[in-house]
Coordinates of C-alpha atoms in Angstrom, one line a residue:
M1 CA 0.0 0.0 0.0
S2 CA 1.5 3.3 -1.1
L3 CA 0.5 6.5 0.8
E4 CA 2.6 9.1 -0.9
A5 CA 0.8 12.4 -1.4
S6 CA 1.6 12.3 -5.1
L7 CA -0.6 9.1 -5.4
L8 CA -3.2 10.0 -2.9
F9 CA -3.9 13.3 -4.7
D10 CA -3.2 12.2 -8.3
V11 CA -5.3 14.0 -10.9
G12 CA -2.8 13.5 -13.7
G13 CA -4.5 13.2 -17.1
R14 CA -7.9 14.2 -15.8
I15 CA -10.0 16.8 -17.6
A16 CA -11.4 19.6 -15.4
L17 CA -13.6 22.7 -15.9
V18 CA -13.5 25.5 -13.3
T19 CA -16.2 28.1 -13.8
G20 CA -15.1 31.6 -12.6
G21 CA -11.6 30.2 -12.9
G22 CA -9.8 33.4 -13.9
T23 CA -9.5 35.0 -10.5
G24 CA -9.6 34.5 -6.8
L25 CA -10.4 31.1 -5.3
G26 CA -11.6 29.8 -8.7
L27 CA -8.1 30.4 -10.1
T28 CA -6.6 28.8 -7.0
A29 CA -8.7 25.7 -7.6
A30 CA -7.6 25.6 -11.2
L31 CA -4.0 25.9 -10.3
A32 CA -4.3 23.2 -7.6
L33 CA -5.6 20.8 -10.3
A34 CA -3.1 21.8 -13.0
S35 CA -0.2 21.7 -10.6
N36 CA -1.0 18.0 -10.0
G37 CA -1.4 17.0 -13.7
A38 CA -4.9 17.9 -14.7
K39 CA -5.8 19.6 -18.0
V40 CA -8.0 22.5 -16.7
Y41 CA -10.4 24.6 -18.7
I42 CA -11.1 27.9 -16.9
S43 CA -14.2 29.8 -17.9
G44 CA -15.5 33.2 -17.2
R45 CA -17.2 36.2 -18.8
R46 CA -14.0 38.3 -19.1
K47 CA -11.9 36.8 -21.8
E48 CA -9.0 39.2 -21.1
R49 CA -8.8 38.1 -17.5
L50 CA -8.8 34.4 -18.5
D51 CA -6.1 35.1 -21.1
E52 CA -4.0 36.9 -18.4
A53 CA -4.3 34.0 -16.1
V54 CA -3.2 31.5 -18.7
S55 CA -0.4 33.8 -19.8
E56 CA 0.8 34.4 -16.3
Y57 CA 1.1 30.7 -15.5
S58 CA 2.1 29.3 -18.9
D59 CA 5.7 30.2 -18.2
K60 CA 5.7 28.2 -15.0
V61 CA 6.4 24.4 -15.2
L62 CA 3.0 22.9 -14.6
P63 CA 2.5 19.1 -14.8
G64 CA -0.9 19.9 -16.3
S65 CA -2.2 22.9 -18.2
L66 CA -4.6 25.8 -18.2
I67 CA -6.9 26.6 -21.1
A68 CA -9.2 29.7 -21.3
I69 CA -12.7 29.2 -22.5
Q70 CA -15.0 32.3 -22.4
G71 CA -18.5 31.7 -21.2
D72 CA -21.3 33.0 -19.0
V73 CA -22.8 30.5 -16.6
S74 CA -26.0 32.5 -16.5
S75 CA -26.6 31.8 -20.2
K76 CA -27.9 28.4 -21.3
E77 CA -26.5 29.0 -24.8
S78 CA -23.1 29.8 -23.4
L79 CA -23.0 26.7 -21.1
A80 CA -24.0 24.6 -24.1
C81 CA -21.1 26.0 -26.1
I82 CA -18.6 25.3 -23.3
A83 CA -19.9 21.7 -23.0
E84 CA -19.7 21.2 -26.7
T85 CA -16.2 22.5 -26.9
I86 CA -15.0 20.1 -24.2
R87 CA -17.0 17.2 -25.6
R88 CA -15.5 17.8 -29.0
D89 CA -11.9 18.3 -27.9
E90 CA -11.7 15.9 -24.9
G91 CA -14.6 13.5 -25.2
K92 CA -15.2 13.6 -21.4
L93 CA -15.1 15.7 -18.3
D94 CA -13.8 14.2 -15.0
I95 CA -13.9 17.2 -12.7
L96 CA -16.3 20.1 -12.6
V97 CA -15.7 22.9 -10.1
N98 CA -18.8 25.2 -10.0
N99 CA -17.3 28.4 -8.7
A100 CA -19.5 31.0 -10.1
A101 CA -19.2 12.7 -20.9
S102 CA -18.0 9.5 -20.8
H103 CA -16.9 7.7 -17.6
T104 CA -14.9 4.7 -16.6
S105 CA -15.7 2.3 -13.8
S106 CA -12.3 3.0 -12.2
Y107 CA -12.7 6.7 -11.7
T108 CA -16.0 8.4 -10.9
S109 CA -16.3 12.0 -12.1
S110 CA -16.5 14.7 -9.5
V111 CA -18.6 17.8 -9.3
I112 CA -17.5 20.4 -6.7
N113 CA -19.9 23.2 -6.0
I114 CA -18.4 26.3 -4.3
T115 CA -20.9 27.7 -1.8
S116 CA -20.3 29.5 1.5
I117 CA -20.6 29.2 5.2
S118 CA -23.2 32.0 4.8
G119 CA -25.5 29.3 3.6
M120 CA -25.1 27.4 6.9
V121 CA -25.9 30.1 9.4
K122 CA -29.3 31.3 10.6
V123 CA -28.6 35.0 10.7
S124 CA -28.9 37.1 7.6
Q125 CA -25.6 39.0 8.0
S126 CA -27.4 41.8 6.2
H127 CA -27.5 40.0 2.9
Y128 CA -30.6 37.8 2.8
A129 CA -30.5 36.9 -0.9
Y130 CA -26.8 35.8 -0.8
N131 CA -27.2 33.6 2.3
A132 CA -30.4 32.1 1.0
S133 CA -28.9 31.3 -2.4
K134 CA -25.9 29.6 -0.8
A135 CA -28.2 27.5 1.5
A136 CA -30.1 26.5 -1.7
A137 CA -26.8 25.5 -3.4
N138 CA -25.9 23.4 -0.4
H139 CA -29.2 21.6 -0.4
L140 CA -29.1 21.2 -4.2
T141 CA -25.7 19.5 -3.9
Q142 CA -27.1 16.9 -1.6
M143 CA -30.2 16.3 -3.6
L144 CA -28.3 15.9 -6.8
A145 CA -25.8 13.5 -5.2
H146 CA -28.8 11.3 -4.3
E147 CA -31.0 11.7 -7.4
L148 CA -28.2 11.3 -10.0
K149 CA -27.0 8.1 -8.4
F150 CA -30.1 6.3 -7.3
K151 CA -32.5 7.5 -10.0
C152 CA -30.1 8.0 -13.0
N153 CA -27.3 5.6 -11.9
L154 CA -24.7 8.1 -13.1
P155 CA -21.1 7.6 -11.7
L156 CA -20.9 11.1 -10.3
R157 CA -19.8 12.3 -6.9
I158 CA -21.3 15.7 -6.0
N159 CA -20.0 17.7 -3.1
A160 CA -19.7 21.3 -2.0
I161 CA -17.0 23.4 -0.3
A162 CA -18.4 26.1 2.0
P163 CA -15.4 28.5 2.5
G164 CA -15.2 30.9 5.4
L165 CA -13.0 34.0 5.1
F166 CA -10.3 33.4 2.5
S167 CA -7.7 35.6 0.9
S168 CA -9.5 36.6 -2.3
E169 CA -10.8 39.7 -4.1
M170 CA -14.4 39.0 -3.0
T171 CA -13.6 39.3 0.7
S172 CA -11.2 42.2 0.4
S173 CA -11.7 45.2 2.6
G174 CA -9.4 47.2 0.5
K175 CA -6.5 47.2 3.0
S176 CA -4.4 44.4 1.7
E177 CA -1.9 44.0 -1.1
K178 CA -3.5 43.1 -4.5
G179 CA -7.0 43.4 -2.9
K180 CA -6.7 40.3 -0.7
T181 CA -7.9 39.9 2.8
N182 CA -5.3 39.5 5.5
S183 CA -5.4 38.3 9.1
E184 CA -6.0 41.8 10.4
D185 CA -9.4 41.8 8.6
V186 CA -10.7 38.9 10.7
K187 CA -10.3 40.3 14.2
D188 CA -14.1 40.8 14.5
H189 CA -15.2 37.6 12.8
F190 CA -15.0 35.2 15.8
N191 CA -12.6 33.0 13.9
P192 CA -10.7 30.6 16.3
A193 CA -7.9 30.3 13.7
G194 CA -7.3 34.0 14.1
R195 CA -6.6 34.5 10.4
V196 CA -8.0 34.1 7.0
G197 CA -7.6 30.8 5.1
S198 CA -4.7 30.4 2.7
E199 CA -4.8 29.5 -1.0
H200 CA -2.9 26.3 -0.1
E201 CA -5.5 25.3 2.4
Y202 CA -8.3 25.9 -0.1
A203 CA -6.3 23.9 -2.8
Q204 CA -6.0 20.9 -0.4
V205 CA -9.8 20.6 -0.1
I206 CA -10.2 20.9 -3.9
L207 CA -7.8 18.0 -4.4
L208 CA -9.4 16.0 -1.6
L209 CA -12.8 16.1 -3.3
A210 CA -11.4 15.6 -6.8
C211 CA -9.5 12.5 -5.7
N212 CA -11.3 10.8 -2.9
T213 CA -13.9 8.5 -4.5
F214 CA -15.6 7.6 -1.2
I215 CA -17.0 11.1 -0.5
T216 CA -20.3 12.3 -2.0
G217 CA -23.2 14.4 -1.0
Q218 CA -21.1 16.3 1.6
I219 CA -20.9 20.0 2.4
I220 CA -17.4 20.7 3.7
A221 CA -17.0 23.9 5.7
V222 CA -13.5 25.2 5.5
D223 CA -13.8 28.2 7.9
G224 CA -11.1 28.2 10.6
G225 CA -13.7 27.0 13.1
F226 CA -16.2 29.9 12.6
L227 CA -19.2 27.7 12.8
T228 CA -18.1 26.0 16.0
A229 CA -17.2 29.4 17.6
V230 CA -20.7 30.8 16.9
P231 CA -23.0 27.8 17.5
A232 CA -26.1 30.1 17.9
N233 CA -25.8 30.9 14.2
R234 CA -26.5 27.3 13.2

């Protein structure tokens, strides 16, 4: 039995799509997969940002690769175009990371929805629509994991990552370098870790759900202990 990390988290040769993959945690997820051998399509509405991401990391030695594919997930036509492009060029899709085919019996495909711990708390946090949409995404993840397996018999694993406060453009307070949140920004957020999550810690969970074929239908909160520190929120 081999327990080397390179084998435990091996996504070499897998085909992945990361929506919203040009910036922030979406790009982190894409790089985590490409750095471990996957061929990763990153999609988003801003073609120039996608091209910048591919250009920035194409000079680095990645075991896998990044490929930009422009598309708007709010448009059915755009989604169909993305799906057709990957079907035509690859013939399959092994990993889908919803940040914004054919299958084999030896490797079930993985869908990873990116939600938020905001969908797991009872308080509104002054943004009702956002929290409600993330709660719906969490529930949809679990329903699809059940329905697609037991009613459609599809070899899909569907899980969600619910991040807490991470270093990204979305959580920026404007104080940090390159628009990223730093540990000073979490002092009032009841976070036992006392800091924001790192890109490496986020990447570890992406690889876990991409590789571990025994996990499905789960919502994994990666929040530095926020939900345990504020139990009244749950």
